Tab-separated table of C-alpha atoms in Angstrom:
chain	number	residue	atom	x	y	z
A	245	UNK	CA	12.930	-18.346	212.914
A	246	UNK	CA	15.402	-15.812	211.942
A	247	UNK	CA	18.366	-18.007	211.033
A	248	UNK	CA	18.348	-18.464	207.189
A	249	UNK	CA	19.279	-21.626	205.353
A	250	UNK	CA	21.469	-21.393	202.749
A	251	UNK	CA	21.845	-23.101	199.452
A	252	UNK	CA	23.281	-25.997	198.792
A	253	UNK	CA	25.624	-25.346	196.046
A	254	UNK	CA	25.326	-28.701	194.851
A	255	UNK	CA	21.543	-29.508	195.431
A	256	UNK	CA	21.265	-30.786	192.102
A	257	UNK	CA	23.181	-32.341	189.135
A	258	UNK	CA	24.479	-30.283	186.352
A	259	UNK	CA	22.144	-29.994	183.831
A	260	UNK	CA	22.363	-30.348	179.784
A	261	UNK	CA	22.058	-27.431	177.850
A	262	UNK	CA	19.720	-28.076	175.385
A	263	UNK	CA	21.329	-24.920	173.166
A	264	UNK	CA	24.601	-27.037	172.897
A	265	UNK	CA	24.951	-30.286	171.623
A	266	UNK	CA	28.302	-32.177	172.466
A	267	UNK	CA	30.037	-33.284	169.639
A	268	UNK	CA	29.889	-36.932	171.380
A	269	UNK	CA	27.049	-37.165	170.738
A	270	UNK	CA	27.828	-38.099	166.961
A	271	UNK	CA	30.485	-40.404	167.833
A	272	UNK	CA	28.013	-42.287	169.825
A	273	UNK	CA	25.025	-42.275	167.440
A	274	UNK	CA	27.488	-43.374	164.692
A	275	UNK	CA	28.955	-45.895	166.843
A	276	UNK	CA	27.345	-47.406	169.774
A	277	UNK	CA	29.502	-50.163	170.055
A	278	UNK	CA	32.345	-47.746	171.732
A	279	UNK	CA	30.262	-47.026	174.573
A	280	UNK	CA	29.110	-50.644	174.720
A	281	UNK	CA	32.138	-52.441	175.038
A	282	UNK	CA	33.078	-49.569	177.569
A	283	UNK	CA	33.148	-51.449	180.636
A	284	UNK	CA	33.690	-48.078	182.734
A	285	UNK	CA	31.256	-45.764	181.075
A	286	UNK	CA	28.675	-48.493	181.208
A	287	UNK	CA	28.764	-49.084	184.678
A	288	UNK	CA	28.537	-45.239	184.804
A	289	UNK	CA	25.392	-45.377	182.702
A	290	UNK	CA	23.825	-48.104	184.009
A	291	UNK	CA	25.491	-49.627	187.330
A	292	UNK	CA	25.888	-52.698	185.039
A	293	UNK	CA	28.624	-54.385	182.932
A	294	UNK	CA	27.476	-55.260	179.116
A	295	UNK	CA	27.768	-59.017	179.049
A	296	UNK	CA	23.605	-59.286	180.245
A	297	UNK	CA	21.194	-58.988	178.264
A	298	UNK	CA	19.430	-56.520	176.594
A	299	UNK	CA	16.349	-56.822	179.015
A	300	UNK	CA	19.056	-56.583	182.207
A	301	UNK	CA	19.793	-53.186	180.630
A	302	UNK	CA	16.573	-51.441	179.516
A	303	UNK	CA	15.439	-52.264	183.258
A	304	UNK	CA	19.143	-51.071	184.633
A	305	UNK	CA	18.658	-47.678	182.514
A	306	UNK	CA	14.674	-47.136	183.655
A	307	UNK	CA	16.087	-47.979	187.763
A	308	UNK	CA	18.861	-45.057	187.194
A	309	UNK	CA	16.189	-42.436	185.757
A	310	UNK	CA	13.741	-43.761	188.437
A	311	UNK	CA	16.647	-42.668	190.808
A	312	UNK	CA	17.402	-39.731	189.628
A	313	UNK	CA	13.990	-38.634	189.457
A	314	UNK	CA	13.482	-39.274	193.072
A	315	UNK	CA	16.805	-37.881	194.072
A	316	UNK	CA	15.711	-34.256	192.143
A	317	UNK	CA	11.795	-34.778	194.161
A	318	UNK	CA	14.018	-34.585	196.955
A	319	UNK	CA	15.680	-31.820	195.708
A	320	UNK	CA	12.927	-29.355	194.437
A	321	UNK	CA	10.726	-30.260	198.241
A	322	UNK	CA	13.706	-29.084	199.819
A	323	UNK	CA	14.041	-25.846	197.586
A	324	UNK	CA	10.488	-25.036	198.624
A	325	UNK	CA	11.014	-25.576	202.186
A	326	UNK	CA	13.766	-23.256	202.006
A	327	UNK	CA	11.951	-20.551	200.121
A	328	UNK	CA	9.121	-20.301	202.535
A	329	UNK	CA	11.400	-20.515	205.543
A	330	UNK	CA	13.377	-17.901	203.938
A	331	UNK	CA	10.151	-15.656	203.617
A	332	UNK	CA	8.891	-16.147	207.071
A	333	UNK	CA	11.881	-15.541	208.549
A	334	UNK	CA	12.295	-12.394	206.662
A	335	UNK	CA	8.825	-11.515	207.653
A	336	UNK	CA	9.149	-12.092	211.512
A	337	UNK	CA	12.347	-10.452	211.315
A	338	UNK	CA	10.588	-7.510	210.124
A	339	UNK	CA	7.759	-7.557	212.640
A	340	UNK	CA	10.801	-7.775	214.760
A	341	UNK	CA	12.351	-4.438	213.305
A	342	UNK	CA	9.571	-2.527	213.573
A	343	UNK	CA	8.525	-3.523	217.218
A	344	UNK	CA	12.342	-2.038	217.912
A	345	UNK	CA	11.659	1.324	215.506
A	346	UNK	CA	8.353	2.050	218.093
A	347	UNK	CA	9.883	2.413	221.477
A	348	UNK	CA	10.467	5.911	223.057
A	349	UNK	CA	12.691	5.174	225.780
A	350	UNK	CA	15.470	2.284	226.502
A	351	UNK	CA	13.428	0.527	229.745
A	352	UNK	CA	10.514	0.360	226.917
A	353	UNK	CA	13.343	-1.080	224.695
A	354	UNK	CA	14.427	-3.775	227.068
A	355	UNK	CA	10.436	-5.013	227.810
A	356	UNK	CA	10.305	-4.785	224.006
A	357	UNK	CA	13.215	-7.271	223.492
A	358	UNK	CA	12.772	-9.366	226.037
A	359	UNK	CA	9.259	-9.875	224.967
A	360	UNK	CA	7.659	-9.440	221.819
A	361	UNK	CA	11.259	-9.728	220.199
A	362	UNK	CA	12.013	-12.812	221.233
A	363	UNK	CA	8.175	-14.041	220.515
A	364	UNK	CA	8.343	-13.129	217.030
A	365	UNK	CA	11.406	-14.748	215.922
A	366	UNK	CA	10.093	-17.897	218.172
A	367	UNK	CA	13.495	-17.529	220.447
A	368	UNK	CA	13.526	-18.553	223.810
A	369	UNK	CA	15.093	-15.376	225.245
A	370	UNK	CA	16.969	-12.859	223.473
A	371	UNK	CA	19.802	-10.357	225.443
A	372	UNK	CA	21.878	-7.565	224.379
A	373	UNK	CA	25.198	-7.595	226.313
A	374	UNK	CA	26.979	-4.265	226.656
A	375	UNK	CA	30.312	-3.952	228.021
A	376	UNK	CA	31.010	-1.212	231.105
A	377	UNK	CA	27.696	-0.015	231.015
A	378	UNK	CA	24.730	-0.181	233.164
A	379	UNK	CA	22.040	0.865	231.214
A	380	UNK	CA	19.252	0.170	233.278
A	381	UNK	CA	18.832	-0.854	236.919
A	382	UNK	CA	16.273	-3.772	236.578
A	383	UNK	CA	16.694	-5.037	232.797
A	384	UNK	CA	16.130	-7.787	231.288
A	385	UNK	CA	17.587	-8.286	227.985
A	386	UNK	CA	19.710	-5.257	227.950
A	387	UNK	CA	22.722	-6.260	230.115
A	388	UNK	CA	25.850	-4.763	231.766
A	389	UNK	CA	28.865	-7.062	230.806
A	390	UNK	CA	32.420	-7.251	231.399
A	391	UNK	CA	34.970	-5.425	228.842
A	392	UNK	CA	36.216	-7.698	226.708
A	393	UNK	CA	33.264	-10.144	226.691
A	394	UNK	CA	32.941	-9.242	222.717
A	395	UNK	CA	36.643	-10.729	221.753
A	396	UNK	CA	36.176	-13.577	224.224
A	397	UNK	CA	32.947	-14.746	222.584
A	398	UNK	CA	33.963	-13.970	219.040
A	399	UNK	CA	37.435	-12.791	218.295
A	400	UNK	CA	37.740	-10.781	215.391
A	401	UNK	CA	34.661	-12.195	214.048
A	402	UNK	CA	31.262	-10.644	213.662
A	403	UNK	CA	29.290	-13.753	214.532
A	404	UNK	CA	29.107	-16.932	215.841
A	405	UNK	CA	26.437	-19.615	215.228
A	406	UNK	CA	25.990	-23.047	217.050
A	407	UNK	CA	25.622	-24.655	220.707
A	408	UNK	CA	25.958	-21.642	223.281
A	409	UNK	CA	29.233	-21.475	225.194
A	410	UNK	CA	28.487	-23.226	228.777
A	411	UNK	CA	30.798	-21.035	230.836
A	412	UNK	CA	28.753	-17.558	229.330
A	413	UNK	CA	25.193	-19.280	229.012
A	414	UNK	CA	24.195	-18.757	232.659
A	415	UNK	CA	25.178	-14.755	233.033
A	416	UNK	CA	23.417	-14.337	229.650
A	417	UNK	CA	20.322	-16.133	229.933
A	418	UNK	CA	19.997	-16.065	233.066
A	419	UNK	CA	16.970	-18.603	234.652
A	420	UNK	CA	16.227	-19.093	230.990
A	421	UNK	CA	20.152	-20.684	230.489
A	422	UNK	CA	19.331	-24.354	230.354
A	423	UNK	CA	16.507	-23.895	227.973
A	424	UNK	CA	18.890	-22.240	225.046
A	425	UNK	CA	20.183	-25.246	222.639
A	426	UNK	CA	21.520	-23.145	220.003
A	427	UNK	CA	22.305	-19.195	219.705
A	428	UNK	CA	23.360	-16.546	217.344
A	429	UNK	CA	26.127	-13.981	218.713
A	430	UNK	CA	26.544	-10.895	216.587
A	431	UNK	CA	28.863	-8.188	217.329
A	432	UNK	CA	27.641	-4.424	218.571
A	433	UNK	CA	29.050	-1.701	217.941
A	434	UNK	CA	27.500	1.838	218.320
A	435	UNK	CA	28.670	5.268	219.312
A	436	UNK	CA	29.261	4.940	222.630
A	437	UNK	CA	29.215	1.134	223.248
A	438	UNK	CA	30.370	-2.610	222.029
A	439	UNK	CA	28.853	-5.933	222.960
A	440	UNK	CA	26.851	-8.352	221.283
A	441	UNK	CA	23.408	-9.639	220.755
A	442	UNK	CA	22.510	-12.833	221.969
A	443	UNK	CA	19.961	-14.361	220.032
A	444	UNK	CA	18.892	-18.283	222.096
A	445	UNK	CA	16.977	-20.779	220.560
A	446	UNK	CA	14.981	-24.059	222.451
A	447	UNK	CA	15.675	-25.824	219.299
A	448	UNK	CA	19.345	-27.557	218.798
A	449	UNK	CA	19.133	-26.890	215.348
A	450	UNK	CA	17.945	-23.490	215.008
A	451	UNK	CA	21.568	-21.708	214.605
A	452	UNK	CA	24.095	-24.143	212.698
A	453	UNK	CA	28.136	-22.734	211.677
A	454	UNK	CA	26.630	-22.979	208.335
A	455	UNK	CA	23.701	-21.072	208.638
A	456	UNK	CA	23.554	-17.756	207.076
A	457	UNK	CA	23.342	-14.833	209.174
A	458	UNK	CA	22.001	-11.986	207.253
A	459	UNK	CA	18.421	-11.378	209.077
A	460	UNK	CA	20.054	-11.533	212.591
A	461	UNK	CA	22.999	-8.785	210.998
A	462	UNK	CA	20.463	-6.723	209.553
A	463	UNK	CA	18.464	-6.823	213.205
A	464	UNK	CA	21.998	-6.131	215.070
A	465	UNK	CA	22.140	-2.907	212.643
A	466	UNK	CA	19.070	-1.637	213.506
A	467	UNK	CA	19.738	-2.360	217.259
A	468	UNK	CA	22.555	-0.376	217.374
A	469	UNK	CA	20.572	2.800	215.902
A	470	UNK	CA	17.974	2.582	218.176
A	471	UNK	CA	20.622	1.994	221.556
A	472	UNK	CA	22.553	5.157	220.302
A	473	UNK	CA	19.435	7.129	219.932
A	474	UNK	CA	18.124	5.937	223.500
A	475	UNK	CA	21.281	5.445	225.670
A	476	UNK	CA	21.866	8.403	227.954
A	477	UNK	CA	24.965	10.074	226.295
B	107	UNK	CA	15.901	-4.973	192.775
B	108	UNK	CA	13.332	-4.903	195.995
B	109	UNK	CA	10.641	-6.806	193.785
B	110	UNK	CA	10.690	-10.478	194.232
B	111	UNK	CA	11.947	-11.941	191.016
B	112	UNK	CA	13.864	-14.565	189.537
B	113	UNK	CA	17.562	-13.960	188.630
B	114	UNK	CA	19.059	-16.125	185.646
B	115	UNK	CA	22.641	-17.850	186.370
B	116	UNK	CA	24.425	-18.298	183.977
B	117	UNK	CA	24.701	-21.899	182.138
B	118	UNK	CA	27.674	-23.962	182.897
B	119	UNK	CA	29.775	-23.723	180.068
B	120	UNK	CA	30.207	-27.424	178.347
B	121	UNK	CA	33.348	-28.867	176.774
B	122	UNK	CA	33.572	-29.581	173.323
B	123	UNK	CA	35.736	-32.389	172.039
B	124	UNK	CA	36.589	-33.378	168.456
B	125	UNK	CA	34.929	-36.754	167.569
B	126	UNK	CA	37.983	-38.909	167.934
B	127	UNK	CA	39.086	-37.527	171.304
B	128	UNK	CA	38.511	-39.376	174.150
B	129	UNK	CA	38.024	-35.929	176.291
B	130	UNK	CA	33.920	-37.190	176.024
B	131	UNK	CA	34.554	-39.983	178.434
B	132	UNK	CA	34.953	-38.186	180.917
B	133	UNK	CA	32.168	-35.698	180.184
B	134	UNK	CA	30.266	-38.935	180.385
B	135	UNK	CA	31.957	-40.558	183.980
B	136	UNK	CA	31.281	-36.882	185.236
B	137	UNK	CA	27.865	-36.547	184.598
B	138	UNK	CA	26.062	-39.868	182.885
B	139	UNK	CA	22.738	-38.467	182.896
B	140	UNK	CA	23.829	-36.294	180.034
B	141	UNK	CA	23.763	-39.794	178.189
B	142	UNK	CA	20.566	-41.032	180.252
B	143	UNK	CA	18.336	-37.953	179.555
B	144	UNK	CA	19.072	-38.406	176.103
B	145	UNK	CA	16.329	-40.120	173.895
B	146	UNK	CA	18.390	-40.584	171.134
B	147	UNK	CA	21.313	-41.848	172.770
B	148	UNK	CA	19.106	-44.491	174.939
B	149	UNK	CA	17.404	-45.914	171.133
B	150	UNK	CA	21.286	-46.129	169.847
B	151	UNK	CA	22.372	-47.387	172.755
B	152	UNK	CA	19.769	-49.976	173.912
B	153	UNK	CA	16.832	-49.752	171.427
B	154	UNK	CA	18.771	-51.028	168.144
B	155	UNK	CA	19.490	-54.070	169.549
B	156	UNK	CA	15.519	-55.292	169.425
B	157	UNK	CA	13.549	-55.424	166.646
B	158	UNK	CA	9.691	-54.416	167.049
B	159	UNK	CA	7.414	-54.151	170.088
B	160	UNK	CA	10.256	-54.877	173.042
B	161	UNK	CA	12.381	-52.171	172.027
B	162	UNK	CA	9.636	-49.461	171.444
B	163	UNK	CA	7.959	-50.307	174.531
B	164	UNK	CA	11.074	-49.835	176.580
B	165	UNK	CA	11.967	-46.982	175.200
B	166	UNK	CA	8.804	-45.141	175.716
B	167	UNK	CA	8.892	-45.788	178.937
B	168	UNK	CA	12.385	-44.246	179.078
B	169	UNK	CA	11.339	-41.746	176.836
B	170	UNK	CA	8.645	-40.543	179.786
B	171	UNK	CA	11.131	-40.809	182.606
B	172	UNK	CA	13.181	-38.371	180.793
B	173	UNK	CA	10.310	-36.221	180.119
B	174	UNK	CA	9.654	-36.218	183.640
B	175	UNK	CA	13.025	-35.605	184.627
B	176	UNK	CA	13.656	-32.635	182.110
B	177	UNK	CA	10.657	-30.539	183.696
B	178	UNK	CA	11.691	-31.461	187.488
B	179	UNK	CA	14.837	-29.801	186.286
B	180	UNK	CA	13.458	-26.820	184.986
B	181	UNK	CA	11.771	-26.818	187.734
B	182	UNK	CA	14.489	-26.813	190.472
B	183	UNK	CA	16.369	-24.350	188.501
B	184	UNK	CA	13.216	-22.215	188.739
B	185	UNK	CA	13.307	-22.430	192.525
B	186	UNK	CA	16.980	-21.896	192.986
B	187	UNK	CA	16.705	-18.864	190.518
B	188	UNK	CA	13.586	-17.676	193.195
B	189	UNK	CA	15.944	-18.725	195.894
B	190	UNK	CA	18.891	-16.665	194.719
B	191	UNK	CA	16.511	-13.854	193.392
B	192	UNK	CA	14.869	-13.084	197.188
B	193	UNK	CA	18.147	-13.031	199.167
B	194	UNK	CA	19.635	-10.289	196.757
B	195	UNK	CA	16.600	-8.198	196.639
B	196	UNK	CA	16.288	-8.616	200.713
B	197	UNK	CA	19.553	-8.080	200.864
B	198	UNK	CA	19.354	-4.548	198.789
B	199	UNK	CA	16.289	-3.654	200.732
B	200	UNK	CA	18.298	-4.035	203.715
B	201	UNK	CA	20.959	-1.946	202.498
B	202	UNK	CA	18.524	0.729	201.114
B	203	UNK	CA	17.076	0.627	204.834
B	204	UNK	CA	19.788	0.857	206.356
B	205	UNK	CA	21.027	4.329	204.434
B	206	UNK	CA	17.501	5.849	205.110
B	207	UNK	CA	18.039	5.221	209.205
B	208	UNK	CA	21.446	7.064	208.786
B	209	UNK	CA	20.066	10.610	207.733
B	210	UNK	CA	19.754	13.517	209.962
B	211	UNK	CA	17.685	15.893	207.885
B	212	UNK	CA	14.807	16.030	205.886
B	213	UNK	CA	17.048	17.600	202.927
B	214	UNK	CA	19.544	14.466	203.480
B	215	UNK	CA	16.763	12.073	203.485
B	216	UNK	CA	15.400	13.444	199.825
B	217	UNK	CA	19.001	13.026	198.353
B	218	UNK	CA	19.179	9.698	199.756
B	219	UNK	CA	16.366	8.670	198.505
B	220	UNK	CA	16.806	10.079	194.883
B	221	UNK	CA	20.523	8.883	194.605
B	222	UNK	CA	21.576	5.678	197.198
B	223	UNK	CA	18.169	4.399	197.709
B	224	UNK	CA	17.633	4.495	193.812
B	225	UNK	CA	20.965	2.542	193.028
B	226	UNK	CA	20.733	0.366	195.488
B	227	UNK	CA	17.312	-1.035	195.109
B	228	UNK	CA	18.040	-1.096	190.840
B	229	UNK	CA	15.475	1.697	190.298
B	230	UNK	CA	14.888	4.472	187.909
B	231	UNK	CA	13.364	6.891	190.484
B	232	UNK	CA	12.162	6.854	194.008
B	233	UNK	CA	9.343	9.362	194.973
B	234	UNK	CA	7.668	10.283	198.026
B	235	UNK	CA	4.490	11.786	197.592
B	236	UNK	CA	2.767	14.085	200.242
B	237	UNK	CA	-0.681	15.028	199.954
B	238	UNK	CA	-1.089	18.872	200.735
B	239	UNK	CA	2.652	19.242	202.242
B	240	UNK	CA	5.714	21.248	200.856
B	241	UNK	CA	8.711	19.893	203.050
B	242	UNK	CA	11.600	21.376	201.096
B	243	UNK	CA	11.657	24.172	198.314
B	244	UNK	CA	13.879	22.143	195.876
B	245	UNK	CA	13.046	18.600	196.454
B	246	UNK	CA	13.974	15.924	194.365
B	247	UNK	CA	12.051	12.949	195.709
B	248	UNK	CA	10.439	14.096	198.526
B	249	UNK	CA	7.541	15.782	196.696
B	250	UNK	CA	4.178	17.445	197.388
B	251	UNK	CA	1.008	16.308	195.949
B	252	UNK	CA	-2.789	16.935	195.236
B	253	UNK	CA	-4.630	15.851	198.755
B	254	UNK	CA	-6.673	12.498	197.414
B	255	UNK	CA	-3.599	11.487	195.272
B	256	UNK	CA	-3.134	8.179	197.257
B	257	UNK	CA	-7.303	7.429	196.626
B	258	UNK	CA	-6.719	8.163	192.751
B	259	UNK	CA	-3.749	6.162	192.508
B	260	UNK	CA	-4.437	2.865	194.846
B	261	UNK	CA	-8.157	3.439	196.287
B	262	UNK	CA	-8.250	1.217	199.499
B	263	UNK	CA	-5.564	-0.708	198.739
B	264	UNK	CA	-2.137	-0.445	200.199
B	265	UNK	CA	-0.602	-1.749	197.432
B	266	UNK	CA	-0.337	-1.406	192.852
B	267	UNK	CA	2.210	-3.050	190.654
B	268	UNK	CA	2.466	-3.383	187.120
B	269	UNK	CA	2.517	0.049	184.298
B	270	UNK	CA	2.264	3.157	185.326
B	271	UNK	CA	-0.339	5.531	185.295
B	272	UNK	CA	0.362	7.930	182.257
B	273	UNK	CA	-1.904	10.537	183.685
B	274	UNK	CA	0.355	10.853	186.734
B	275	UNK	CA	3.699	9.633	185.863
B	276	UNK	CA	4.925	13.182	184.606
B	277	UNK	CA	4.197	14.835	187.482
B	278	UNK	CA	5.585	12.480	189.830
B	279	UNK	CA	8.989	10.969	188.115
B	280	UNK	CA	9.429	14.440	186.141
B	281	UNK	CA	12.294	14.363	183.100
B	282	UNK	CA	12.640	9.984	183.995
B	283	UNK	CA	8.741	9.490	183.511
B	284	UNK	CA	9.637	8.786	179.944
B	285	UNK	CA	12.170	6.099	181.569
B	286	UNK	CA	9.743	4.136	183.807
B	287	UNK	CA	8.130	1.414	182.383
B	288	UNK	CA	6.672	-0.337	185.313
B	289	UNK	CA	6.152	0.839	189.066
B	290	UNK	CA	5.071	-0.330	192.652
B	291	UNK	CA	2.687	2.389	194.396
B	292	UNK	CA	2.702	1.797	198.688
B	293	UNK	CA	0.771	3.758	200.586
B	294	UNK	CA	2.270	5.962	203.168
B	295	UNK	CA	0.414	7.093	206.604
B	296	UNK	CA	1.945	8.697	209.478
B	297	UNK	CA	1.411	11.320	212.336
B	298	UNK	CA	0.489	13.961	210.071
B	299	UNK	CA	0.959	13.260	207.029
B	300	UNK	CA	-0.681	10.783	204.200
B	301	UNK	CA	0.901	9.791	200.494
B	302	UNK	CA	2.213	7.427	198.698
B	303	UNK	CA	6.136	5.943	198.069
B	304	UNK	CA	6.554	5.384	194.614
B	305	UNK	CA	8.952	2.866	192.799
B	306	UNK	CA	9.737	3.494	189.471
B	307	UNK	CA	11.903	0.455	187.565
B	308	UNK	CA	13.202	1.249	184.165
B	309	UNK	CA	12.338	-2.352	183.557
B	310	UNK	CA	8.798	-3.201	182.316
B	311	UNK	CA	9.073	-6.929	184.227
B	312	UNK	CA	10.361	-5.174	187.180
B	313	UNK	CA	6.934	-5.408	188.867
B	314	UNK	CA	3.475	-7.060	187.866
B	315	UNK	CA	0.693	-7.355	189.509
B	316	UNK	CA	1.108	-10.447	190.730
B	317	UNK	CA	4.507	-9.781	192.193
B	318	UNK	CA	5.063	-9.594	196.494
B	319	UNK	CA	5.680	-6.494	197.787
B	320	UNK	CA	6.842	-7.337	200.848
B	321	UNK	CA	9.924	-5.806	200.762
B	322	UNK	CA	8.142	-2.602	199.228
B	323	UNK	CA	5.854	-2.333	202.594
B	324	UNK	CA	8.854	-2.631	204.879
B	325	UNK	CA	10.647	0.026	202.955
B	326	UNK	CA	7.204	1.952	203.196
B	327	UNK	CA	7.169	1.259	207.119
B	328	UNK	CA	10.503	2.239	207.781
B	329	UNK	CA	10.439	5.721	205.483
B	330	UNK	CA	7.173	6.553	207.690
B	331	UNK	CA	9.134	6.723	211.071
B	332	UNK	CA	12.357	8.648	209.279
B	333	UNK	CA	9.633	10.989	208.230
B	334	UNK	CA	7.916	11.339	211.511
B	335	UNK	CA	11.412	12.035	212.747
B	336	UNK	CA	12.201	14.437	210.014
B	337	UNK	CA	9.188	16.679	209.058
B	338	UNK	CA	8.352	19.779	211.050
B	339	UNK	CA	5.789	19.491	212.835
């Protein structure tokens, strides 16, 4: 899948740095009692108020590191799902960019992206919308559109990520319309033409607003060198 | 940098309070398992209550859920620093890529190479090496080379990281040999021509052997259809 994930921000919680020891710490060695007869910090500490007993809380402070040790499992599983989805979809996007570098002429383009394309980055169907021009007579991912289609599907932005727009899904994807759960719209502009590439998902959660973008950018870029090398001028 | 590697972040700076502020409370509320990953803080806390076998017992038990929690923190932090690490080197490769696809001669692409697609990817030097072929007269990184240079350097590999080789890194990097200390060799073959691209980091850590090169091949891929384009045939 091309769509990255991106980080959480907050997948984890801060961490002590061994290097530097808070001066707290001595006020709290020297005097336990203050943190004791801390109603607030112990409940912080432990989820318990000091007036159990001393068994209550050895088994209240082994539940919270019991917790937090599952909580960062969770964590570091995620992390690694994320790194090897983040290298296979680099790597299919690149299989994708090099299937696109290969083609000598535009129809050979269109097969190309309609096929092979859309296999590697597991997409149900992928279409590049160009406004005002016909560009072939029988495509099937490279499509005439109407001016204007760019700024109605994004505005001034350069992307759009989520469900596909219901009114546009049919005179993009065509037969393959009701199949597409989630899509990627990036903007294109070339010398010579402006649209956007359509990239539509079967899976609902393939392209999220959140999702990072970069691969499906970086594909758009390349797109646009290879339609202003192969578009007759 | 194009090699896969970890990047460091930087370490949350911590407060420090005076011992009789209460400022530490709320380092505390804000993160308790600063106190909870703490052996010495558990034992003043909990441990000096009990005399003997009850209070050693529980806190060895604590003591191993913090040991366990300590290295699934290192180990996140690990993973976010991979995390981090391949989205800026893919996103420099992409970059790099991106400036080779833009140049319409073969004298454009060897200043490109030597200047942008140095900076960008963090390198010392980029060379191209062509076995038996003098593109340009005064060529700074698209060079010519011995026919069988790609055999000495990788053999039937496509691929070496790690030092490189003294014998050949005057001839290739020129006045910044002395300034490479580690390198990633990829072998190059296209219509009519045969070398290798070579990476030259003035880091020594900058690649090793074990390191992917993913991002290396791709570069490798694409600078074999800009030269295709570019070299007289």
């Amino acid at each position: 899948m091309i769509g990255m994930k991106r980080m959480r921000s907050n997948a984890m919680p801060a961490t002590r740095n061994a290097d530097d020891t808070p001066d707290w710490r001595g006020a709290i060695l020297a005097d336990p009692s203050r943190v004791l007869a801390d109603g607030e910090l112990m409940i912080a500490l432990l989820g318990v108020r000091h007036d159990g007993n001393i068994a209550d809380l050895n088994a209240a402070a082994r539940a919270r590191l019991q917790s937090e040790i599952t909580l960062l499992k969770a964590a570091n599983e995620d992390l690694q799902d994320m790194l090897r989805g983040n290298l296979a979809a680099q790597a299919s996007a690149h299989a994708a960019v090099m299937g696109l570098m290969d083609e000598p002429t535009l129809a050979a383009l269109d097969r190309r992206l309609a096929g092979h394309t859309a296999t590697t980055l597991g997409l149900e169907a992928v279409r590049v919308c160009l406004e005002g021009i016909t560009a072939l007579p029988r495509a099937i991912a490279i499509l005439p559109a109407a001016p204007g289609l760019k700024a109605a599907m994004l505005g001034e932005a350069s992307e759009r990520l989520g469900a596909p727009d219901p009114r546009l899904s049919g005179p993009i994807y065509g037969v393959q319309a009701s199949r597409v759960a989630s899509e990627a719209v990036i903007a294109l502009e070339g010398r010579g033409f402006s649209g956007v590439l359509c990239l539509g998902s079967a899976r609902r959660d393939a392209f999220r607003p959140s999702d990072a973008a970069d691969l499906a950018h970086f594909l758009a870029r390349i797109l646009e060198r290879r339609l202003e090398a192969l578009l007759p001028r």
